[in-house]
Amino acid sequence: MKIMKFGGTSVGSAERMGAVSQLIPAQEPVLVVLSAMSGTTNHLVQIGQQLAQANVAQALVLTDQLEQRYKQVVAELYKQDDSKEKGHQVLQTVFADIRACLHKPFSAAIEKIILAQGELLSTQLFQIFQEEKGVTSVLLPALEFMKITDEDEPDQAYIRENLQKQLAKYPDHHLFITQGYICRNHRNEIDNLKRGGSDYSASLMGAAVRAQEIQIWTDIDGMHNNDPRVVKNTYPIAELSFDEAAELAYFGAKILHPSSILPAQQHNIPVRLLNTMQPQAAGTIISSKRTGKEIKAVAAKDGIYAIKIKSSRMLLAYGFLRSVFEVFERFKTPIDMITTSEVAVSLTIDNATYLPEITEALQRFGTVEIDSELTIVCVVGDFMEDKPGAALKVVQSLSQIPLRMISYGGSKNNISLLVNTIHKEKALISINEGVFSERGKSHE
Ligand code: ASP
Ligand code: MG
């Protein structure tokens, strides 16, 4: 079985849904995973925000607006009256469910019910569309098999067992459609895999059925070697290893949800990034294959805080780092980069929710300095020890930019550099010129 996940823009209009249909193979077993139509989840977030502020009237206005948009979609998507009728029935149920939420006391659980409606809409409308075209398909309810634990982690055993149970009900079918993003939590309430989580859904489902391939269809032609918003002449990377792709996704390549690599990697299922607007383009294939190609790509992640702890107690001591890390563990804050000297340690975080508490706790160990508005520039490739020069090339290309931290050797795939965010653009452009210029020019 193949997984085909289509993002919000790929199903963002009646016309786009038509284009997506063309991409689904006729005979092969396929599980199609859909996001909400573009803009919908943002709109639902706003409804939730109004509700959180007890602004029910405004939440209702926003709900009406969304319903109008969907009426338009139904009018454009279907040709036949009975399909239009079915589409309207879907809208009626979904919007009645949203309005019912608006009249209940606001809670996180209510908000999550509202957020789930985007994927419930897109999948039902798409399935009716298939039916109208004479294509038989089955709509699988993700809420019956996607589950997260009390720690907000996917329950992979549950997902595998229950997705297979669902599929087994339809032995004669080969086209299945389901919702990305949504799931149930350990209390059995409706929940989600966080924003952008449909990719993660697709990967979890792919792992659950041991799919032959997981395809992530978006509106760009694969993962690029640099940020196309900042640098000209970027190009899609044909092949990446799972580790390289995970680093790029985590450090800023917006095309793929960072968590979605691991489930595929665990079962060695290739992930292919493809473009609905340009379906013939090769895109990017992510697999266990190492290409041996030295420097492949660079990505940047903003909003980074650096924390430096300076202490003479660190000198010749052991256990110091453990005490430092325990503070971050206590406040459930992941660390991205770390560098140490004999008397100081610098590390970075991107979630500053508990920064005041963390700072206070760290002050027990020494002087603490915090810097903000920093960017991690992450260069990814296959840096084998026997191929010297990669780090030099990168650092040399950044000779005009002050570097706050450098991390190399943590893995064979990553060189991370911490710069002030005001220097980010220049850093990306300089790396492009210093490292990718040949390849970039050939793609002009
Ligand atoms: N619809 C959700 C979002 O906009 C999930 C997704 O599209 O991946 O975040
Ligand atoms: Mg996405």
Short mmCIF file of N, CA and C and ligand atoms in Angstrom, two decimals, residues 5-8 34-42 45 115 118-119 180-182 192-201 257, ligand 1:
data_model
loop_
_atom_site.label_atom_id
_atom_site.label_comp_id
_atom_site.label_asym_id
_atom_site.label_seq_id
_atom_site.Cartn_x
_atom_site.Cartn_y
_atom_site.Cartn_z
N LYS A 5 -0.29 11.75 0.97
CA LYS A 5 -0.82 12.82 1.82
C LYS A 5 -0.83 14.13 1.04
N PHE A 6 -1.97 14.78 1.02
CA PHE A 6 -2.09 16.06 0.32
C PHE A 6 -2.30 17.18 1.32
N GLY A 7 -1.50 18.22 1.20
CA GLY A 7 -1.56 19.35 2.14
C GLY A 7 -2.69 20.31 1.79
N GLY A 8 -2.83 21.31 2.65
CA GLY A 8 -3.93 22.27 2.53
C GLY A 8 -4.06 22.94 1.18
N LEU A 34 -5.67 13.50 4.01
CA LEU A 34 -5.87 14.91 3.64
C LEU A 34 -5.73 15.84 4.83
N SER A 35 -5.17 17.01 4.55
CA SER A 35 -5.21 18.15 5.48
C SER A 35 -6.55 18.86 5.29
N ALA A 36 -6.78 19.84 6.12
CA ALA A 36 -7.91 20.73 5.89
C ALA A 36 -7.59 21.61 4.69
N MET A 37 -8.62 22.09 4.00
CA MET A 37 -8.38 23.03 2.89
C MET A 37 -7.64 24.25 3.44
N SER A 38 -6.76 24.83 2.61
CA SER A 38 -5.88 25.90 3.12
C SER A 38 -6.70 27.02 3.76
N GLY A 39 -6.18 27.55 4.83
CA GLY A 39 -6.84 28.65 5.54
C GLY A 39 -7.86 28.18 6.58
N THR A 40 -8.34 26.95 6.43
CA THR A 40 -9.41 26.51 7.32
C THR A 40 -8.97 26.38 8.78
N THR A 41 -7.83 25.70 8.99
CA THR A 41 -7.41 25.51 10.39
C THR A 41 -7.11 26.86 11.05
N ASN A 42 -6.50 27.78 10.30
CA ASN A 42 -6.28 29.13 10.87
C ASN A 42 -7.60 29.77 11.26
N VAL A 45 -8.85 28.20 14.34
CA VAL A 45 -8.07 28.69 15.49
C VAL A 45 -8.65 30.03 15.97
N LEU A 115 -11.12 22.53 16.14
CA LEU A 115 -9.96 22.41 15.24
C LEU A 115 -10.04 21.18 14.34
N GLY A 118 -11.83 20.91 10.19
CA GLY A 118 -11.26 21.17 8.86
C GLY A 118 -10.99 19.89 8.10
N GLU A 119 -10.36 18.93 8.77
CA GLU A 119 -10.02 17.66 8.12
C GLU A 119 -11.29 16.83 7.92
N GLY A 180 -5.82 13.65 8.11
CA GLY A 180 -4.55 13.90 8.79
C GLY A 180 -4.86 14.67 10.06
N TYR A 181 -3.83 14.89 10.87
CA TYR A 181 -3.88 15.84 11.99
C TYR A 181 -4.70 15.38 13.20
N ILE A 182 -5.89 14.82 12.98
CA ILE A 182 -6.77 14.57 14.13
C ILE A 182 -6.54 13.18 14.73
N ASN A 192 -5.34 16.47 18.56
CA ASN A 192 -4.65 16.59 17.27
C ASN A 192 -3.15 16.44 17.46
N LEU A 193 -2.46 16.31 16.33
CA LEU A 193 -1.00 16.12 16.35
C LEU A 193 -0.27 17.45 16.20
N LYS A 194 -0.93 18.54 16.57
CA LYS A 194 -0.36 19.88 16.50
C LYS A 194 -0.28 20.38 15.06
N ARG A 195 -0.12 21.71 14.95
CA ARG A 195 -0.18 22.34 13.63
C ARG A 195 0.82 21.71 12.67
N GLY A 196 0.35 21.52 11.46
CA GLY A 196 1.20 20.89 10.45
C GLY A 196 1.30 19.38 10.62
N GLY A 197 0.47 18.83 11.53
CA GLY A 197 0.63 17.43 11.92
C GLY A 197 0.14 16.39 10.92
N SER A 198 -0.46 16.82 9.81
CA SER A 198 -0.93 15.82 8.85
C SER A 198 0.20 14.99 8.24
N ASP A 199 1.36 15.60 8.08
CA ASP A 199 2.52 14.84 7.59
C ASP A 199 2.84 13.72 8.57
N TYR A 200 2.77 14.08 9.84
CA TYR A 200 3.07 13.11 10.89
C TYR A 200 2.03 11.98 10.85
N SER A 201 0.76 12.35 10.65
CA SER A 201 -0.30 11.33 10.52
C SER A 201 0.06 10.36 9.41
N HIS A 257 6.83 18.22 8.35
CA HIS A 257 6.76 18.25 9.81
C HIS A 257 7.92 17.41 10.36
N1 ASP B 1 -4.74 21.39 9.09
C1 ASP B 1 -3.69 21.32 10.07
C2 ASP B 1 -2.90 22.61 10.05
O1 ASP B 1 -3.19 23.50 9.26
C3 ASP B 1 -2.80 20.15 9.89
C4 ASP B 1 -2.01 20.12 8.62
O2 ASP B 1 -2.42 20.72 7.63
O3 ASP B 1 -0.98 19.46 8.58
O4 ASP B 1 -2.02 22.76 10.84
#
